[in-house]
Amino acid sequence: MAVEPIKIAILAMGGEGGGVLADWIVSLAEADGYFAQTTSVPGVAQRTGATIYYLELFPGATQPDARVPVLALTPLPGDVDIVLASELMEAGRAVQRGFVTRERTTLLASSHRVYSIAEKSALGDGRVDEAALAHQAREAARRFVSFDMAQLAQHTGSVISAVLFGALSAADVLPFRREQFEATIERGGLGVAASLKAFDAGYQATRAEQSGAWPALQDHESIHETYVTHATHASTSAAQPPRDAGVAALVARALDLPVVARDLALEGVRRLIDYQDVAYASLYLDRLDVLRAAPGGGDAGLLGETARHLALWMSYEDTIRVADLKTRASRFERVRGEVHANAAQVLQINEFMHPRIEEICETLPAGLGRWLARPHRVHRIVARFAAKGRVIQTSSLGGFLLLYLLAGWRRGRRTTLRYALETRRIDAWLRRIEAAAAIDAALALEIAQCQRLVKGYGDTHARGLRNYETLMTVVDRHAEALSPRTLRELREKALADENGHQLREHLQRCGFSVDAGLGVA
């Protein structure tokens, strides 16, 4: 009977140590008498795909006159023995590509999620159902082991590759003992203590998962206790009255709202103070009070949804907000943590900035912005400059100061053209909700939820706004005959396709004539 190589595929994202894991497996195999080969196919940036590391192990390297085998360079569907995935979506990708089969594949995967660009950029809730992903992985594999390996890596101060290495050892799918796995880590010579700790956590968790005892392990109880302590502290801190008198007054006003809307309004106040200032958060509550006092506007469900979407809309993402978020100390700390850079390492962060001429105009005072938006020589020069895009290094003094000064312009945000435009749109949206609430609370609720279409910045915001304005035209012209169900279906079609093709088709199906610009006649 012919001896077959052991075939292993690793799917890991950047910064998770997928290359280190592959090197460990090669070192483990070669130290114990196996031929080993590894190749990798890099993924692309921005979380649209992981790097695939493929390994083949073949016995007999220490035998006299052993012939070097010819090993494959890439995995083939239906021909992989072990798949290690650093994240649940990557496990799903492995299943989709046919690497995981019921007859032969052991699938070891972390159960945590890192959302893809497609999920993040969807107009609606674009998240993939995690339960469905796990179910498909379990059904596809001969054996499926999954738990939150990212949490264990964080708890042990290591990276997820070490946890995966421990899970691989505990799964007993390779002909090597635990001591041989640990000796491989020690031979590496870097971060040995933390890696061994993470290895042990992954090993114990896999054993417990297989015996049905997960997560009843001491390490995981410690993690849970840490989380509960942190959550309790955060809750206690949130319950303490604000020290600022203006903020305390806003909190008191928010607490006066119905229970369904109360927490949302409190979060809205917090968000808008962070976005602008106390006066802006007060305007937010003033707008809610107007709706609450209107006929039918006091409906708890309607008030809660309006509180949610009004806070989101009032904190629209303009160039000022983008610059503010990119220059916060918390962001630098988060990026440093994501790439696992220590204090002694130099970290450089490059931002690709590509504001359209429209965003530049909208950042200026309203009068100047309207002047620049008109077609003339200055407009053409600025548009040509904006079309190129720029890379700004926020980790450098010059790049940081440039964005820091732009973020400081939030003091003048109320004078900008964008503020004037958004204020007009928000007020019109609220008037539609108030008018509908007096007749049909369900229709008013659907109008409030149409704000979901208005999100992001740049082209994403422009497309969403175009779809939103189309729906508002339907509301304005057909309010008496428009049912809540029809508006909800139109909104879902708009959320499903940012280019508006599905919305256009559904508008025609409902009997609304549509012009070339997606307007409604």
XYZ file of C-alpha atoms in Angstrom:
521
model
C 0.000 0.000 0.000
C 1.424 3.352 -1.046
C 2.347 5.787 1.686
C 0.584 9.124 1.311
C 1.915 12.446 2.642
C 0.096 14.237 5.435
C -1.537 17.295 3.858
C -2.177 20.401 5.954
C -3.710 23.757 5.016
C -3.456 26.823 7.274
C -5.697 29.833 6.666
C -4.589 32.837 8.691
C -4.774 36.611 8.440
C -1.857 38.996 8.654
C -0.329 39.444 12.108
C -1.675 36.143 13.447
C 1.529 34.174 12.980
C 0.377 31.841 10.220
C 3.917 31.738 8.823
C 5.320 30.961 12.258
C 2.805 28.127 12.679
C 3.790 26.680 9.307
C 7.486 26.919 10.237
C 6.812 25.195 13.561
C 5.105 22.277 11.827
C 7.988 21.953 9.348
C 10.544 22.072 12.168
C 8.547 19.513 14.158
C 8.364 17.123 11.229
C 11.988 17.463 10.142
C 13.275 16.978 13.679
C 11.395 13.691 13.886
C 12.327 12.059 10.620
C 9.924 13.511 8.067
C 10.390 15.311 4.803
C 8.475 18.575 4.995
C 7.572 21.281 2.507
C 5.611 24.497 2.922
C 4.342 27.042 0.408
C 2.094 30.043 0.808
C -0.344 32.011 -1.320
C -0.671 35.536 0.136
C -4.105 36.993 0.661
C -4.944 40.609 -0.098
C -5.166 43.554 2.272
C -8.122 44.952 4.226
C -9.480 41.608 5.414
C -10.809 40.362 2.059
C -8.842 37.128 2.234
C -6.284 35.250 4.306
C -2.921 33.792 3.386
C -3.088 30.063 2.697
C -0.090 28.079 3.902
C 0.093 24.566 2.524
C 2.280 21.834 3.989
C 3.005 18.238 3.100
C 4.834 15.856 5.456
C 6.270 12.541 4.267
C 7.974 9.910 6.460
C 11.351 8.270 5.916
C 13.781 11.192 5.863
C 16.167 9.404 8.256
C 16.183 6.074 6.408
C 19.375 5.135 4.567
C 19.303 6.026 0.877
C 15.895 7.708 1.293
C 14.606 9.264 -1.897
C 13.340 12.818 -1.638
C 9.645 12.768 -2.503
C 7.960 15.160 -4.909
C 5.440 17.095 -2.830
C 2.608 19.306 -4.052
C 2.709 23.078 -3.854
C -1.003 23.867 -3.413
C -3.968 22.180 -1.733
C -6.548 20.464 -3.902
C -10.271 20.229 -3.093
C -11.060 16.944 -1.393
C -7.401 16.159 -0.734
C -6.522 17.817 2.597
C -6.137 15.945 5.892
C -5.955 18.856 8.354
C -7.212 22.437 8.059
C -6.299 25.070 10.657
C -8.281 28.323 10.473
C -7.464 31.367 12.574
C -11.033 32.704 12.394
C -14.520 31.314 11.791
C -15.001 32.949 8.381
C -11.715 31.411 7.224
C -13.069 28.020 8.255
C -16.092 28.789 6.088
C -13.813 29.760 3.186
C -11.984 26.429 3.538
C -15.293 24.571 3.385
C -16.388 26.621 0.377
C -13.167 25.841 -1.485
C -13.600 22.117 -0.896
C -10.564 21.720 1.362
C -12.759 20.227 4.111
C -14.369 16.853 3.432
C -16.452 14.523 5.525
C -14.307 11.516 4.665
C -10.883 12.726 5.784
C -10.510 16.290 7.092
C -9.988 17.411 10.675
C -10.897 21.103 10.959
C -9.459 23.151 13.843
C -10.784 26.713 13.911
C -11.142 29.665 16.217
C -14.782 30.584 16.827
C -14.180 34.355 16.996
C -15.004 36.682 14.099
C -13.041 39.425 12.338
C -15.516 41.020 9.970
C -14.590 41.187 6.305
C -14.665 44.339 4.202
C -17.797 43.061 2.443
C -19.541 42.683 5.813
C -18.421 46.094 7.043
C -19.254 47.984 3.861
C -22.736 46.531 3.366
C -25.431 49.207 3.515
C -27.451 47.096 5.935
C -26.388 44.427 8.411
C -23.965 42.495 6.223
C -22.667 40.150 8.928
C -22.614 36.461 8.085
C -24.615 34.262 10.456
C -22.008 32.771 12.811
C -24.252 29.864 13.817
C -24.742 28.953 10.163
C -20.978 29.133 9.549
C -20.251 26.823 12.481
C -23.016 24.419 11.425
C -21.681 24.179 7.862
C -18.146 23.616 9.131
C -19.309 20.895 11.517
C -21.318 19.154 8.794
C -18.506 19.341 6.247
C -15.653 18.033 8.400
C -14.890 14.550 9.600
C -13.999 16.168 12.910
C -14.513 19.798 13.931
C -12.850 21.463 16.931
C -13.672 25.096 17.592
C -13.389 27.558 20.477
C -12.338 31.182 20.952
C -8.619 30.958 20.348
C -8.196 34.726 20.044
C -9.378 35.165 23.623
C -6.872 32.569 24.829
C -4.075 34.230 22.866
C -4.886 37.589 24.416
C -5.124 36.092 27.894
C -1.730 34.380 27.596
C -0.008 37.358 25.971
C 0.803 35.460 22.805
C -0.615 35.084 19.285
C -3.261 32.765 17.940
C -0.747 30.580 16.077
C 0.561 29.193 19.382
C -2.976 28.314 20.478
C -3.598 26.585 17.133
C -0.341 24.645 17.568
C -1.567 23.422 20.955
C -4.937 22.458 19.462
C -3.149 20.539 16.696
C -1.158 18.617 19.289
C -4.219 17.774 21.391
C -6.229 16.632 18.373
C -3.865 13.651 17.906
C -3.918 13.916 14.126
C -0.116 14.039 13.734
C 2.270 11.216 14.746
C 4.113 13.365 17.295
C 3.924 13.640 21.081
C 3.170 16.794 23.036
C 6.788 16.968 24.207
C 7.943 17.127 20.585
C 5.583 20.027 19.894
C 6.873 21.922 22.924
C 10.497 21.234 21.975
C 9.767 22.811 18.577
C 8.646 26.046 20.238
C 11.726 26.057 22.454
C 14.000 25.656 19.424
C 12.517 28.833 17.986
C 14.075 30.862 20.797
C 11.701 33.852 20.586
C 8.797 34.481 22.968
C 9.131 30.937 24.238
C 7.437 31.419 27.610
C 4.337 33.151 26.215
C 4.108 30.716 23.295
C 4.289 27.703 25.598
C 1.594 29.189 27.793
C -0.656 29.770 24.767
C 0.176 26.275 23.491
C -0.928 24.766 26.794
C -4.136 26.804 26.784
C -4.958 25.581 23.271
C -4.066 22.003 24.204
C -6.232 22.001 27.336
C -9.143 23.708 25.585
C -9.105 21.149 22.764
C -9.049 18.270 25.224
C -11.920 19.838 27.125
C -13.869 20.564 23.940
C -13.529 16.942 22.862
C -14.660 15.648 26.251
C -17.592 18.057 26.432
C -16.130 19.881 29.436
C -15.414 23.161 27.660
C -15.338 25.834 28.949
C -15.041 24.475 32.490
C -11.304 25.136 32.734
C -9.523 27.244 35.296
C -7.918 29.460 32.644
C -11.271 30.181 31.090
C -12.873 30.838 34.445
C -10.151 33.433 35.006
C -10.952 35.010 31.661
C -14.628 35.072 32.551
C -13.905 36.613 35.943
C -11.743 39.276 34.328
C -14.510 40.098 31.878
C -17.181 40.249 34.580
C -14.991 42.458 36.755
C -14.380 44.824 33.856
C -18.056 44.884 32.882
C -19.130 45.505 36.465
C -16.635 48.333 36.798
C -17.835 49.868 33.527
C -21.456 49.571 34.610
C -20.716 51.125 37.984
C -18.815 53.958 36.333
C -21.692 54.573 33.932
C -24.121 54.731 36.851
C -22.155 57.469 38.598
C -23.639 60.920 37.992
C -21.646 63.108 35.551
C -19.478 65.765 37.162
C -20.265 68.325 34.460
C -23.541 70.141 35.186
C -24.462 70.398 31.486
C -23.931 66.684 30.913
C -25.862 65.841 34.092
C -28.829 67.865 32.818
C -28.786 65.981 29.524
C -28.663 62.627 31.312
C -31.650 63.640 33.432
C -33.605 64.598 30.295
C -32.750 61.275 28.611
C -33.827 59.325 31.704
C -37.229 61.001 31.438
C -37.919 59.212 28.149
C -39.838 55.896 27.946
C -37.829 52.853 28.968
C -37.504 51.562 25.393
C -35.900 54.814 24.240
C -33.960 55.650 27.401
C -30.783 53.621 26.857
C -30.648 54.571 23.194
C -31.013 58.246 24.028
C -28.281 58.032 26.671
C -25.952 56.447 24.150
C -26.951 59.112 21.642
C -26.066 61.860 24.134
C -22.683 60.255 24.814
C -21.964 59.843 21.122
C -22.876 63.406 20.191
C -20.904 64.990 23.028
C -17.899 63.043 21.782
C -18.731 64.042 18.204
C -19.300 67.749 18.826
C -20.228 69.200 22.236
C -22.903 69.422 24.948
C -25.000 71.913 22.977
C -25.151 69.545 20.024
C -26.319 66.698 22.274
C -28.943 69.068 23.694
C -30.208 69.713 20.154
C -30.538 65.943 19.772
C -32.831 65.721 22.818
C -34.744 68.818 21.688
C -35.565 67.054 18.428
C -36.738 63.961 20.298
C -38.907 66.110 22.565
C -40.601 67.683 19.536
C -41.443 64.231 18.166
C -42.609 63.028 21.570
C -45.017 65.955 21.871
C -46.451 65.440 18.366
C -49.655 63.385 17.866
C -48.647 59.723 17.836
C -45.001 60.600 18.345
C -44.946 59.357 21.921
C -45.127 55.718 20.808
C -42.266 54.027 22.668
C -41.112 51.895 19.746
C -41.117 54.828 17.334
C -39.337 57.077 19.815
C -36.668 54.441 20.453
C -35.941 53.844 16.765
C -35.888 57.556 16.063
C -33.475 58.068 18.973
C -31.164 55.421 17.518
C -31.165 56.670 13.940
C -31.157 60.371 14.825
C -27.963 59.909 16.850
C -26.358 58.086 13.938
C -27.381 60.736 11.446
C -26.317 63.676 13.605
C -22.864 62.073 13.950
C -22.422 61.853 10.176
C -18.934 61.012 8.942
C -17.413 64.127 7.414
C -13.716 64.794 6.831
C -13.514 66.404 10.277
C -14.780 63.248 11.968
C -12.475 60.998 9.941
C -9.451 63.126 10.883
C -10.526 63.127 14.537
C -10.779 59.337 14.722
C -7.470 58.789 12.924
C -5.518 61.002 15.350
C -6.828 59.636 18.651
C -4.374 58.009 21.018
C -6.732 55.040 21.408
C -6.430 54.317 17.687
C -2.636 54.219 17.803
C -2.843 51.867 20.779
C -5.356 49.654 18.981
C -3.243 49.433 15.821
C -0.134 48.659 17.869
C -2.059 45.903 19.627
C -3.426 44.477 16.378
C 0.041 44.129 14.851
C 1.485 42.964 18.207
C 4.169 45.656 18.192
C 5.981 46.210 21.479
C 7.065 49.560 22.864
C 10.582 49.210 21.420
C 9.374 48.662 17.840
C 8.832 51.490 15.367
C 5.260 51.634 14.089
C 4.369 53.526 10.923
C 0.734 54.097 9.939
C -0.073 55.211 6.406
C -3.545 56.585 5.677
C -4.843 56.707 2.128
C -6.909 59.889 1.906
C -9.001 60.422 -1.200
C -11.584 63.144 -0.485
C -13.777 64.047 -3.440
C -14.245 67.652 -4.488
C -17.681 67.445 -2.857
C -16.165 66.617 0.546
C -13.687 69.460 0.259
C -16.491 71.909 -0.536
C -18.639 70.590 2.310
C -15.830 71.037 4.846
C -15.617 74.759 4.096
C -17.939 77.476 5.474
C -21.282 77.229 3.667
C -20.896 80.294 1.436
C -17.354 79.463 0.388
C -18.277 75.811 -0.121
C -21.183 76.673 -2.434
C -18.907 78.996 -4.427
C -16.223 76.336 -4.828
C -18.845 73.721 -5.830
C -19.788 75.793 -8.901
C -17.898 74.998 -12.136
C -15.060 77.493 -12.623
C -11.289 77.473 -12.844
C -10.600 77.136 -9.115
C -13.105 74.269 -8.907
C -11.302 72.436 -11.713
C -7.879 72.926 -10.098
C -9.076 71.613 -6.709
C -10.915 68.711 -8.361
C -7.744 67.737 -10.232
C -5.775 67.874 -6.968
C -8.390 65.785 -5.113
C -8.579 63.142 -7.856
C -5.035 61.937 -7.170
C -5.492 60.955 -3.551
C -2.781 61.227 -0.915
C -0.967 58.908 1.489
C -0.576 60.586 4.873
C 1.607 59.024 7.536
C -0.166 59.794 10.798
C 2.709 58.295 12.758
C 4.922 61.153 11.520
C 4.806 64.656 12.991
C 3.805 66.340 9.733
C 1.054 63.862 8.879
C -0.330 63.860 12.408
C -0.427 67.661 12.620
C -2.199 67.911 9.267
C -5.058 65.676 10.398
C -5.001 67.073 13.939
C -5.598 70.590 12.621
C -8.401 69.324 10.383
C -9.983 67.549 13.370
C -9.770 70.827 15.311
C -12.058 72.443 12.732
C -14.962 70.745 14.480
C -15.260 74.010 16.418
C -16.424 75.511 13.133
C -18.468 72.519 11.983
C -21.804 74.355 12.421
C -20.688 76.889 9.803
C -19.819 74.277 7.170
C -21.776 73.469 4.040
C -22.082 69.821 5.109
C -23.705 70.833 8.397
C -26.250 72.969 6.554
C -27.059 70.148 4.138
C -27.390 67.481 6.840
C -29.486 69.737 9.071
C -31.929 70.311 6.237
C -32.133 66.572 5.504
C -32.566 65.627 9.163
C -35.312 68.184 9.719
C -37.169 66.999 6.613
C -36.870 63.374 7.795
C -38.244 64.260 11.234
C -41.160 66.169 9.705
C -42.069 63.109 7.639
C -41.978 60.934 10.761
C -44.186 63.387 12.676
C -46.696 63.623 9.829
C -46.899 59.840 9.446
C -47.119 59.247 13.220
C -50.374 61.172 13.372
C -51.891 58.739 10.861
C -50.012 55.422 11.048
C -47.341 54.701 13.686
C -46.150 51.654 11.735
C -45.463 53.755 8.630
C -43.690 56.375 10.751
C -41.475 53.610 12.155
C -40.546 52.453 8.654
C -39.696 56.033 7.655
C -37.453 56.343 10.716
C -35.607 53.162 9.766
C -34.923 54.466 6.248
C -32.047 56.395 7.822
C -30.105 53.120 7.649
C -29.444 53.946 4.007
C -27.469 57.087 4.887
C -24.075 55.981 6.146
C -20.340 56.255 5.578
C -18.663 58.917 3.516
C -17.497 59.463 -0.059
C -19.062 57.324 -2.761
C -20.727 55.037 -0.208
C -22.571 57.985 1.323
C -23.528 59.358 -2.104
C -25.061 56.065 -3.251
C -26.919 55.521 0.011
C -28.227 59.091 0.021
C -29.484 58.694 -3.544
C -31.457 55.576 -2.591
C -32.754 57.283 0.558
C -33.994 60.302 -1.377
C -35.746 57.988 -3.815
C -37.675 56.382 -0.955
C -38.499 59.768 0.546
C -39.897 60.850 -2.825
C -42.157 57.792 -2.691
C -43.232 58.769 0.827
C -43.921 62.374 -0.145
C -45.952 61.519 -3.242
C -47.758 58.388 -2.108
C -48.050 58.729 1.677
C -51.797 58.110 1.766
C -51.625 54.895 -0.270
C -48.209 53.663 0.876
C -48.302 50.719 3.265
C -45.592 50.106 5.908
C -44.877 46.723 4.319
C -44.247 48.243 0.880
C -41.848 50.841 2.268
C -40.045 48.161 4.272
C -39.632 46.008 1.148
C -38.311 48.983 -0.816
C -35.828 49.764 1.947
C -34.578 46.176 2.077
C -34.073 46.173 -1.688
C -32.092 49.401 -1.421
C -29.947 47.918 1.363
C -29.322 44.765 -0.656
C -27.900 46.617 -3.665
C -26.069 49.916 -3.271
C -26.240 50.583 -7.021
C -30.036 50.691 -6.875
C -30.805 47.985 -9.442
C -32.993 45.908 -7.125
C -34.711 49.044 -5.837
C -35.494 50.179 -9.382
C -36.985 46.787 -10.251
C -39.123 46.701 -7.098
C -40.337 50.252 -7.643
C -41.554 49.241 -11.093
C -43.139 46.080 -9.666
C -45.037 48.234 -7.152
C -46.292 50.521 -9.924
C -44.007 53.502 -9.292
C -42.472 54.864 -12.479
C -38.721 55.449 -12.261
C -36.612 57.849 -14.282
C -33.001 57.275 -15.326
C -31.607 58.911 -12.193
C -33.594 56.574 -9.921
C -36.082 59.326 -9.216
C -39.763 58.495 -8.830
C -42.431 59.999 -11.009
